[in-house]
XYZ file of C-alpha atoms in Angstrom:
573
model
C 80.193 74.692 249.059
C 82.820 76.950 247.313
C 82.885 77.792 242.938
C 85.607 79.007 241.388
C 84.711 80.260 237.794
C 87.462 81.736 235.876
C 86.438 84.633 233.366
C 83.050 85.517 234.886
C 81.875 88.796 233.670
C 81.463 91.538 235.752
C 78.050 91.941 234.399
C 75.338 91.025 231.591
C 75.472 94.448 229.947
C 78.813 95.323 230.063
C 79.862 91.694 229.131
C 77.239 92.534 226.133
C 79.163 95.705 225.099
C 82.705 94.065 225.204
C 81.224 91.241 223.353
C 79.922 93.493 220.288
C 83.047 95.312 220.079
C 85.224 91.849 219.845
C 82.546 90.614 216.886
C 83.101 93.930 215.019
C 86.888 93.911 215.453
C 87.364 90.322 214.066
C 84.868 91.098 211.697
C 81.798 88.599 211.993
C 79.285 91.190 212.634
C 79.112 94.788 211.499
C 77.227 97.601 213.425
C 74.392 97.469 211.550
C 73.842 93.465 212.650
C 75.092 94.297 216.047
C 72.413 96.888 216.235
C 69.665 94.636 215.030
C 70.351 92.160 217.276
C 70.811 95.235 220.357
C 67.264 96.077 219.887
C 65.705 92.861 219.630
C 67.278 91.590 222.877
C 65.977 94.508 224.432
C 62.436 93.993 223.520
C 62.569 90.140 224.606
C 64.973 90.674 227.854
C 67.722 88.078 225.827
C 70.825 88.335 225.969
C 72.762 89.933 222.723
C 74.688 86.569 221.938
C 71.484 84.529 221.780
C 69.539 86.650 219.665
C 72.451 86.780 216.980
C 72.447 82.675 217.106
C 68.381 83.273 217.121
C 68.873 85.254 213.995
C 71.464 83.075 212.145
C 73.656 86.540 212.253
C 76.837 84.534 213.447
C 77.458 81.267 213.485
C 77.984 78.961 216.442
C 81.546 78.119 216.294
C 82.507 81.905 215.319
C 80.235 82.918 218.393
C 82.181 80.619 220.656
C 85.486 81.218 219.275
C 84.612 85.118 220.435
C 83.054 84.341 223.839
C 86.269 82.146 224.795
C 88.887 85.197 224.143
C 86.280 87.434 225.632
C 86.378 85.529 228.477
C 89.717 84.460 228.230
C 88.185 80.791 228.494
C 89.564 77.489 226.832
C 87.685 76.361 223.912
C 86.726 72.836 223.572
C 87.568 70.658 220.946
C 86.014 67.266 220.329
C 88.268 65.447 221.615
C 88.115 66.855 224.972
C 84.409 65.440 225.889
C 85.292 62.570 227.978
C 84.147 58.839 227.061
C 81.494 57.746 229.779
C 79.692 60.845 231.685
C 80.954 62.222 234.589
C 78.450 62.641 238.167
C 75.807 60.689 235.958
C 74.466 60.107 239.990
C 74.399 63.842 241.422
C 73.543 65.513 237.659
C 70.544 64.838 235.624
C 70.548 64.638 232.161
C 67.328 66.819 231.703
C 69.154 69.261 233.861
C 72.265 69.015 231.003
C 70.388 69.139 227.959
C 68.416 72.280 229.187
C 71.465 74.167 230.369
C 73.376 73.030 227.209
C 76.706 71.739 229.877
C 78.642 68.742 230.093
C 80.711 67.840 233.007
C 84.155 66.853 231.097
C 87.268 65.676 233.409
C 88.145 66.539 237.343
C 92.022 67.609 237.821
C 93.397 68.982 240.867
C 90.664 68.956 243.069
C 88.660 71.285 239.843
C 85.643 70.213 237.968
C 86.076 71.134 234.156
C 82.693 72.349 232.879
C 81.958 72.516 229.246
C 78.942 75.085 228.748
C 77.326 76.813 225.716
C 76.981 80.103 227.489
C 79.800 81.347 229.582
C 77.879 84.109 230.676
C 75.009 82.691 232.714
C 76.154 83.138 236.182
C 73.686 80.771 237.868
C 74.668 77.344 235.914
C 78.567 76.763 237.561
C 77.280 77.626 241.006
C 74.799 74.999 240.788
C 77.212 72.396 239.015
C 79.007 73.236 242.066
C 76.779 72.738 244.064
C 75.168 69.382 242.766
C 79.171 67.644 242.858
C 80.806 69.291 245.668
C 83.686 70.674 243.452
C 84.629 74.128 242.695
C 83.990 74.683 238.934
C 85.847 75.994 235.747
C 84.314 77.071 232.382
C 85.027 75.939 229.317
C 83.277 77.731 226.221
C 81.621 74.545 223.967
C 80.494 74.805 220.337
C 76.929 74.198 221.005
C 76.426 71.635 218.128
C 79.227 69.589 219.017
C 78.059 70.084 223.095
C 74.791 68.603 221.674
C 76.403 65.721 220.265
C 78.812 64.570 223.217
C 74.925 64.865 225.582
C 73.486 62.776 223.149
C 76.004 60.454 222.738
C 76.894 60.237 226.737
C 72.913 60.291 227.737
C 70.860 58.896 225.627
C 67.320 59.713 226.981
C 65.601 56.827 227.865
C 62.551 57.954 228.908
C 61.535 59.664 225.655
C 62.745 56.315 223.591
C 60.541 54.240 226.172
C 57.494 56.374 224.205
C 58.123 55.419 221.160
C 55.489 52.782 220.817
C 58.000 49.558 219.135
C 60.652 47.673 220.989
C 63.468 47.041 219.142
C 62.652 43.292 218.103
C 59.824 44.520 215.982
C 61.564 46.798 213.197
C 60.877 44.362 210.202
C 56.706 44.386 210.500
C 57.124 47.742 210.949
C 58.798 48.521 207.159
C 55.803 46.257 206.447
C 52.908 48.724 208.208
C 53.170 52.516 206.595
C 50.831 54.033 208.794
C 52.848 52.949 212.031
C 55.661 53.803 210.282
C 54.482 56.923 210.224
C 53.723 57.024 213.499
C 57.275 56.417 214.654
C 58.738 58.870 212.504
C 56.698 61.360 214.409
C 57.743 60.733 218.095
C 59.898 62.915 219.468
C 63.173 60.912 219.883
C 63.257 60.663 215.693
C 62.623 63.730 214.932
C 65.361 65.371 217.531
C 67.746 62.545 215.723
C 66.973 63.901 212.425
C 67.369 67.408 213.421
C 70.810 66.450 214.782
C 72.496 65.267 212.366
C 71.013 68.043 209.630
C 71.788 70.360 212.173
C 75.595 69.064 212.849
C 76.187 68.337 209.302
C 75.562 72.515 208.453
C 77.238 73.481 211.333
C 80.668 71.815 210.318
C 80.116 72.772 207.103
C 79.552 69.626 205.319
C 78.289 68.959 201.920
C 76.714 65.757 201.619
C 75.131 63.635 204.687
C 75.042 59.811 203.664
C 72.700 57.495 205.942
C 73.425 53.678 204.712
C 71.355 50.954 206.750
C 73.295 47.639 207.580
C 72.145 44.219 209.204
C 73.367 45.725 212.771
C 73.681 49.636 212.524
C 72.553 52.635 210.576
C 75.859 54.164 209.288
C 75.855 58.136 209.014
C 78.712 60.097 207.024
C 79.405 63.476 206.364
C 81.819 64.574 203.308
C 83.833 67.347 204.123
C 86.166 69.084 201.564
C 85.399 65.969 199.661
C 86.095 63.525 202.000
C 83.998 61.527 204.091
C 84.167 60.970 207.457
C 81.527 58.948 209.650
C 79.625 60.817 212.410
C 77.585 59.712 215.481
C 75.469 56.666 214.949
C 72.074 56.798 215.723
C 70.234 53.675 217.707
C 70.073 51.109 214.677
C 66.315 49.871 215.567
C 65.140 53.503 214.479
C 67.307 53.373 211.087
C 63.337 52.538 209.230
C 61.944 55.611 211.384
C 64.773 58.133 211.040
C 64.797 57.256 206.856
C 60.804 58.024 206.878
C 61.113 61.037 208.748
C 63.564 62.237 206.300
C 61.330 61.253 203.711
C 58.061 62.999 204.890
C 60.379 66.424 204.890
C 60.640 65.769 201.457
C 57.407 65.097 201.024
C 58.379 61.817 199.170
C 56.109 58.756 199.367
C 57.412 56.280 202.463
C 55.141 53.475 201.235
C 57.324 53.029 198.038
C 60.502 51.353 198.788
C 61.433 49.396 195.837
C 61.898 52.403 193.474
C 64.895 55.559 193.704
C 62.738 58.907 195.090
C 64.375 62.286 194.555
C 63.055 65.461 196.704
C 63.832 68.920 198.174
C 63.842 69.619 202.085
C 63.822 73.252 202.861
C 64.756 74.608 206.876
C 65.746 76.962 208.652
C 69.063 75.517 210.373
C 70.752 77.656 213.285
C 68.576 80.870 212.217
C 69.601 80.331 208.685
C 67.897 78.880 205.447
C 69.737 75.728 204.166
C 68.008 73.494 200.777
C 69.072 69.886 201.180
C 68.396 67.590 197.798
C 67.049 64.187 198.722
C 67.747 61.203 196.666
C 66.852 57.687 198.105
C 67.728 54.075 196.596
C 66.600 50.819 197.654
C 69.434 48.359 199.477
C 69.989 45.280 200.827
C 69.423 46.080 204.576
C 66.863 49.374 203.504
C 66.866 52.953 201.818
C 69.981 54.160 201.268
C 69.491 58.247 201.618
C 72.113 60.722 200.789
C 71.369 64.590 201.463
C 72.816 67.251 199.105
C 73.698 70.298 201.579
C 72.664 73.200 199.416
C 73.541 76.501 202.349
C 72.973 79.352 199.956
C 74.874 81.665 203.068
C 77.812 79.125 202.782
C 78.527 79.875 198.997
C 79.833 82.828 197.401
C 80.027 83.086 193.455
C 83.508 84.546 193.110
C 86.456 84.115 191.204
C 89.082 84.949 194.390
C 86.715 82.500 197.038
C 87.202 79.733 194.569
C 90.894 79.979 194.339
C 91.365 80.012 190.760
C 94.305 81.561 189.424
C 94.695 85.238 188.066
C 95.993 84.200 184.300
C 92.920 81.557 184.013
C 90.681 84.065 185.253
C 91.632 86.529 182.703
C 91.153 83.813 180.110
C 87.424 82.528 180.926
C 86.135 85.810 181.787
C 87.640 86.872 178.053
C 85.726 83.994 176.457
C 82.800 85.325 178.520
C 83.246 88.415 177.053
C 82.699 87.187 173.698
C 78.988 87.816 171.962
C 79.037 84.041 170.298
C 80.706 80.664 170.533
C 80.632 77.854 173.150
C 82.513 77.928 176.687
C 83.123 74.454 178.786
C 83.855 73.151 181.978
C 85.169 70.071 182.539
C 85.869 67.604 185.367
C 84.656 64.872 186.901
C 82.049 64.831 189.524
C 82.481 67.025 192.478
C 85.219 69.328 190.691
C 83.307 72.645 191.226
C 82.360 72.781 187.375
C 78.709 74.214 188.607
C 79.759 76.535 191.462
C 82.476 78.148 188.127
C 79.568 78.515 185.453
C 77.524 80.372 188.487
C 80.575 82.677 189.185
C 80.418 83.269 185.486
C 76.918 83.826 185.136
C 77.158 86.516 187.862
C 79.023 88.512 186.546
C 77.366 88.778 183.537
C 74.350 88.930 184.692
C 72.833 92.494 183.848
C 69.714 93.873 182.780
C 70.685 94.288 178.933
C 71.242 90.587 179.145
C 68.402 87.687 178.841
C 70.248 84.803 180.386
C 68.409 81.007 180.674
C 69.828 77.872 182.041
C 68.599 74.517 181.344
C 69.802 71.852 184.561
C 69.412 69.109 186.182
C 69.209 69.534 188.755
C 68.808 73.410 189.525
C 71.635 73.857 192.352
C 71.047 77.281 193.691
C 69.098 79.891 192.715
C 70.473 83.078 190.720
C 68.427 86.637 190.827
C 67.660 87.396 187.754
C 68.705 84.482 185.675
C 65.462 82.115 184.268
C 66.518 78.631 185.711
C 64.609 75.456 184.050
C 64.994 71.875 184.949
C 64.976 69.069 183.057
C 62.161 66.316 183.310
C 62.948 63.629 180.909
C 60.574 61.667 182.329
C 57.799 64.060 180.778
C 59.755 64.490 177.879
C 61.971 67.799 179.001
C 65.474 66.709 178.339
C 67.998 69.007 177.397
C 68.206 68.409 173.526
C 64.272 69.449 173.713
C 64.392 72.325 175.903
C 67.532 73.731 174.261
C 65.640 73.671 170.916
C 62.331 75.845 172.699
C 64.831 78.055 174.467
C 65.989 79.309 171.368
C 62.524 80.635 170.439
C 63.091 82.762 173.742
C 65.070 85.346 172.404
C 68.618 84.539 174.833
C 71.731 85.829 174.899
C 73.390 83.454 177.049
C 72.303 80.156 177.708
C 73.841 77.870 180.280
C 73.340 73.693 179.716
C 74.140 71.713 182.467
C 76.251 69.152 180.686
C 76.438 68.218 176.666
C 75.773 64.373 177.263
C 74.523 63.604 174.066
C 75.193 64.807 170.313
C 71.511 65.925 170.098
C 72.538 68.330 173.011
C 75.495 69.051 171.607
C 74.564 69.466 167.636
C 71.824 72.233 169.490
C 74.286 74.226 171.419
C 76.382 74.444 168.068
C 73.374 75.541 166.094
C 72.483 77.792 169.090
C 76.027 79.263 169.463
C 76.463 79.852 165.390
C 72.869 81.814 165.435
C 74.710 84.447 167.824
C 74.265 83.530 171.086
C 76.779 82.573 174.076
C 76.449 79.116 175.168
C 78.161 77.620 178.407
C 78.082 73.878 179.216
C 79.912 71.041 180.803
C 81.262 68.420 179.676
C 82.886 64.967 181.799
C 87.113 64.583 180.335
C 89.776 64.555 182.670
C 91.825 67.458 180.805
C 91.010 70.565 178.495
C 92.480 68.730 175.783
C 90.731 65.583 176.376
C 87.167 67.836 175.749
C 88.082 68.298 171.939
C 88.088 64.262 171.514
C 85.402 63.774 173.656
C 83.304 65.757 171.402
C 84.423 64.510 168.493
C 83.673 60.749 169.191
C 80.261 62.218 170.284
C 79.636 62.916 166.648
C 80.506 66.483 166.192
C 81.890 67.353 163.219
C 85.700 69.203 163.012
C 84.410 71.995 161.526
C 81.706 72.814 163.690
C 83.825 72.324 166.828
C 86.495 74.260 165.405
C 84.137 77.675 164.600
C 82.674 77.586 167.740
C 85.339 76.388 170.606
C 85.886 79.902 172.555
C 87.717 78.075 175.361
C 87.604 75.242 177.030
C 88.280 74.737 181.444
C 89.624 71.514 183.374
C 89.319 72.219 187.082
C 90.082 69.980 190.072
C 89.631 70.871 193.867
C 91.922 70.403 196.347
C 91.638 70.784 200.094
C 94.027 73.662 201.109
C 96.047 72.921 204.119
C 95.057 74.195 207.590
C 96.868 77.692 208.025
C 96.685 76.813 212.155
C 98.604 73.930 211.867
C 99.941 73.126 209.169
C 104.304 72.056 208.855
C 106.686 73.053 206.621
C 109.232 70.675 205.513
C 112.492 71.141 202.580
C 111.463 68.629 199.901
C 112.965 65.576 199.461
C 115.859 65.284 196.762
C 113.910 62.823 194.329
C 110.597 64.901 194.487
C 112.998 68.531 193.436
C 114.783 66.500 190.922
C 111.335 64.803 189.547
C 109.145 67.438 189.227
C 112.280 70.310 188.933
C 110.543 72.143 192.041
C 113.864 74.215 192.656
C 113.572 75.503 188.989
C 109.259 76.354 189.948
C 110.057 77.692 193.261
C 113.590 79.673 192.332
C 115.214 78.822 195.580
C 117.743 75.370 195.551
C 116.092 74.327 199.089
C 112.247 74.710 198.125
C 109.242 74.340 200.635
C 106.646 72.066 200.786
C 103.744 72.000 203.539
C 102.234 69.259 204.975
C 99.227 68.687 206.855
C 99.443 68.004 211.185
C 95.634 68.210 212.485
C 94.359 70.713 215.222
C 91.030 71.658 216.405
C 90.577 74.245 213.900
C 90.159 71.324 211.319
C 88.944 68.451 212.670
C 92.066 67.317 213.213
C 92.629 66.463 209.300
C 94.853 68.910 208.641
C 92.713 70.638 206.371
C 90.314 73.681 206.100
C 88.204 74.040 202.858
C 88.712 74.153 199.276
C 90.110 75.515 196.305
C 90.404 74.972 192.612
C 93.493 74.711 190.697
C 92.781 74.083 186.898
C 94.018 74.856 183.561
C 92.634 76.887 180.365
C 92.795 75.779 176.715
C 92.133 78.898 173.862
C 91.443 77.103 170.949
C 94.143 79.188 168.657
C 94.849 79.031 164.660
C 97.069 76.131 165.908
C 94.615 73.960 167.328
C 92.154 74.543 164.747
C 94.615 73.077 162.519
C 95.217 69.916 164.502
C 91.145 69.854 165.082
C 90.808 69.664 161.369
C 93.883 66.753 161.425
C 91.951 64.868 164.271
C 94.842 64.782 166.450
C 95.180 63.036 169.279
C 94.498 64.698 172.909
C 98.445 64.357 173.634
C 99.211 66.785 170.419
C 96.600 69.237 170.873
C 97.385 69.756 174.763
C 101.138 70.312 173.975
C 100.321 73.121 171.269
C 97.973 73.923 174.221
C 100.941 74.785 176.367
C 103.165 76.023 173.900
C 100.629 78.284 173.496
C 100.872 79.551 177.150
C 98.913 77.209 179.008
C 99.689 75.611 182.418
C 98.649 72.270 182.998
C 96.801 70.923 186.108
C 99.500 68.792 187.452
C 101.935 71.894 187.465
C 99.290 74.430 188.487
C 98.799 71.742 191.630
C 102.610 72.004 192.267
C 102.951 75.818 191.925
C 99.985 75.294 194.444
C 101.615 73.188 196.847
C 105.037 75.269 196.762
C 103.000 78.344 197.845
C 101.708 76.472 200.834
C 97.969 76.248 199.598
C 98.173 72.196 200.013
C 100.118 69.730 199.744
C 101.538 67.245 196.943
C 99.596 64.131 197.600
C 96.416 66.179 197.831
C 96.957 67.218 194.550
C 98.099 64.022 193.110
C 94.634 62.165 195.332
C 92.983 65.051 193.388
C 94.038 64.274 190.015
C 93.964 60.470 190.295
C 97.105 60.007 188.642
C 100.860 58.651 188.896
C 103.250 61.757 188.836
């Protein structure tokens, strides 16, 4: 039997050479990485590509992405792995799942093979071989390969270990030990690993696993949205949520009560945290995992998208030896991931800088990090008040929710030192009120205030495939977008869907937000108890931008789009 394989290599080490030089032209690996991962393949007889995965030098999909215009192969997008499996008869599953290849469609006589490594010369010839058809490559991103095998063969024999049929799920909740048990087998814990594993890899945040009556229900939130994944079998929905509860070494006989716990693994070659929280429901244990990938985040201003003017303004208020700073927003805005960014950069050695959370996100080098325990008495108000005997400079509170907390940080920030906090208003403005129902007094507010942030996120707009579009008469005459953009035909982008994105039509996020500098101006309306309306208009008198308009000047430059930012700001524009 003949195989055709388009873009076979000519051989290992020179396809190994050509490779390294593509992943230090488009920048994913430097020569210094390259080289690590040179010698190291050497010593084990590897091949270069698999030690970097190995490693957690280069990701998966950026490893593909460079294999496919190495090889000048297609690369496969979900959508492409076909809906019942192909030569199930002639190929065995085992055989798949070791060689990491899926048979996906047959056109013109051709057998389209997606594989995980283009390179290995011996797996077409014997996909050829086993179906009779000449064979072409197809470069796979091995986490979503996984999924599609999974999904297309589940494997039978290994569930026909597990020691339960399917009809006796309820006495198991009831039996811990042989709940236990089944957590262990080997079909749960490559389930668990799967979705941990897929949820890092596509570079989501949050992993939700809700039981129901019929199914277990797993979603992923990307950019802030969620999206479901790949159900698992819903008789091992009690097995899969103890598993995930033993690798947070929370207590599985205790399902009546909400657990909290840490899970820390190395994912792809790289460390990830996950925060575990756990609540009791109808049908089970609701269990929501907190992606925490330490590689994934970057504390700076420009990777956050915020823009040059507010910049200037909160790292001025930084700057300043005294006072309080705040960030506000509602959950999910970024309001952490900015006070980290800020707490970088002034982070220094002449600096003694303590935070007081809850929880502690990530961990910062050289910054004393303390969480809060109120169930052993460690709540803010009463750590803020020992922290003070600590001899700080900055401290950072995770959010003012009470007026204990808050009276504290004013003491704290009057005494000399710099005090950063959040606080939960929908606007800049909106922060002076809240803390003054609170129970802070004017004048207190008023001598401390250095500035005050609102930030939003938005998902920006896939650069592959996103469409431009002029903007319809009512929207340039509502919002004045000709007068914003300075053309009379302006712009706006709009969102299409490609492989690149998931087909969403959107890649990552960014902040857009706005800055309020408590001036002689607002002092005087702090002192008059104005309203939130009065103070944010001398607010942008005084030079700043609002959110809404920052999200338009936003969407005219292409970053996203108009009903992202309106979805973003919950409001009627």
């Amino acid at each position: 039997m003949m195989s055709a394989i388009s873009g076979a290599p000519g051989g290992i080490e020179t396809a190994d050479e050509r490779l390294a030089a593509l992943l230090r032209s488009r920048g994913d690996c430097d020569a210094l990485t390259i080289e690590r991962a040179r010698r190291l393949a050497a010593e084990t007889g590897e091949r270069l590509h698999a030690v970097l995965i190995q490693l957690g030098l280069i990701g998966e999909r950026a490893l593909a992405e460079a294999l496919a215009s190495l090889l000048g192969l297609p690369l496969v997008i979900p959508a492409r792995y076909p809906a019942a499996p192909l030569f199930a008869e002639r190929v065995a599953p085992r055989f798949l799942r070791a060689a990491r290849a899926l048979p996906l469609a047959v056109a013109d006589g051709v057998l389209a093979l997606a594989c995980a490594d283009p390179l290995d010369p011996f797996l077409p010839a014997a996909i050829a071989a086993a179906t009779g058809l000449p064979v072409r490559l197809e470069v796979a991103v091995p986490i979503e390969l996984d999924a599609a095998i999974e999904r297309l063969y589940p494997d039978r024999e290994e569930d026909a270990e597990a020691p339960e049929p399917a009809d006796t799920v309820a006495p198991l909740a009831e039996d811990t030990e042989r709940l236990k048990d089944l957590a262990s087998e080997a079909p749960v814990i490559r389930l668990v690993n799967q979705i941990i594993a897929r949820a890092v890899e596509t570079g989501a945040s949050d992993i939700h696993l809700e039981p129901f009556e019929d199914r277990l229900r797993v979603r992923t939130r990307h950019d802030g949205v969620l999206a479901e994944a790949e159900a698992p079998p819903a008789r091992l929905a009690a097995a899969i949520v103890s598993r995930i509860k033993i690798m947070a070494r929370l207590d599985i006989a205790e399902r009546r009560l909400p657990q909290d716990g840490r899970i820390k693994l190395a994912v792809r070659g790289q460390e990830v945290d996950f925060r575990v929280s756990t609540i009791p429901s109808l049908f089970g244990e609701t269990v929501v995992l907190r992606v925490l990938d330490r590689s994934a985040v970057q504390f700076d201003y420009d990777r956050l998208g915020l823009p040059a003017p507010v910049v200037a303004r909160f790292s001025a208020a930084l700057d300043l030896p005294n006072g309080i700073v705040l960030v506000t927003g509602p959950t999910g805005s970024g309001k952490t991931t900015t006070l980290y960014t800020g707490l970088s950069a002034l982070n220094a050695v002449s600096r003694k800088i303590i935070t007081v959370e809850d929880p502690i996100e990530y961990q910062l080098r050289g910054i004393n990090q303390i969480q809060v325990k109120p169930q052993i008495g460690l709540s803010f108000a009463a750590l803020l008040r020992s922290i003070l005997r600590q001899d700080p400079d900055v401290i950072m509170v995770g959010e003012m929710r009470d007026l204990e907390t808050a009276q504290i940080a004013v003491q704290a920030a009057l005494t000399g030192h710099l005090v950063l906090s959040t606080v939960h208003t929908n606007s800049a403005a909106a922060t002076i009120t809240r803390l003054r129902d609170m129970g802070l007094e004017d004048y207190l507010l008023a001598s401390v205030l250095r500035g005050v942030l609102a930030q939003r996120l938005v998902r920006r707009l896939c650069p592959a495939c996103r469409r431009a579009a002029p903007a319809p008469p009512e929207l340039v005459a509502r919002f004045a977008l000709d007068a914003r953009s300075g053309e009379a035909a302006p712009m706006l982008f709009h969102p299409v869907g490609c492989g690149a994105c998931r087909s969403t039509g959107y890649r990552g996020r960014q902040a857009i937000a706005e800055f309020l500098v408590p001036d002689a101006a607002i002092e005087r309306l702090i002192f008059a108890r104005a309203e939130q309306s009065v103070i944010e208009a001398a607010a942008v008198a005084a030079g700043m931008v609002p959110l809404f308009e920052a999200g338009l000047d936003a969407a005219l430059a292409g970053i996203t789009s108009v009903e992202e930012v309106v979805r973003s700001l919950r409001s009627e524009a």
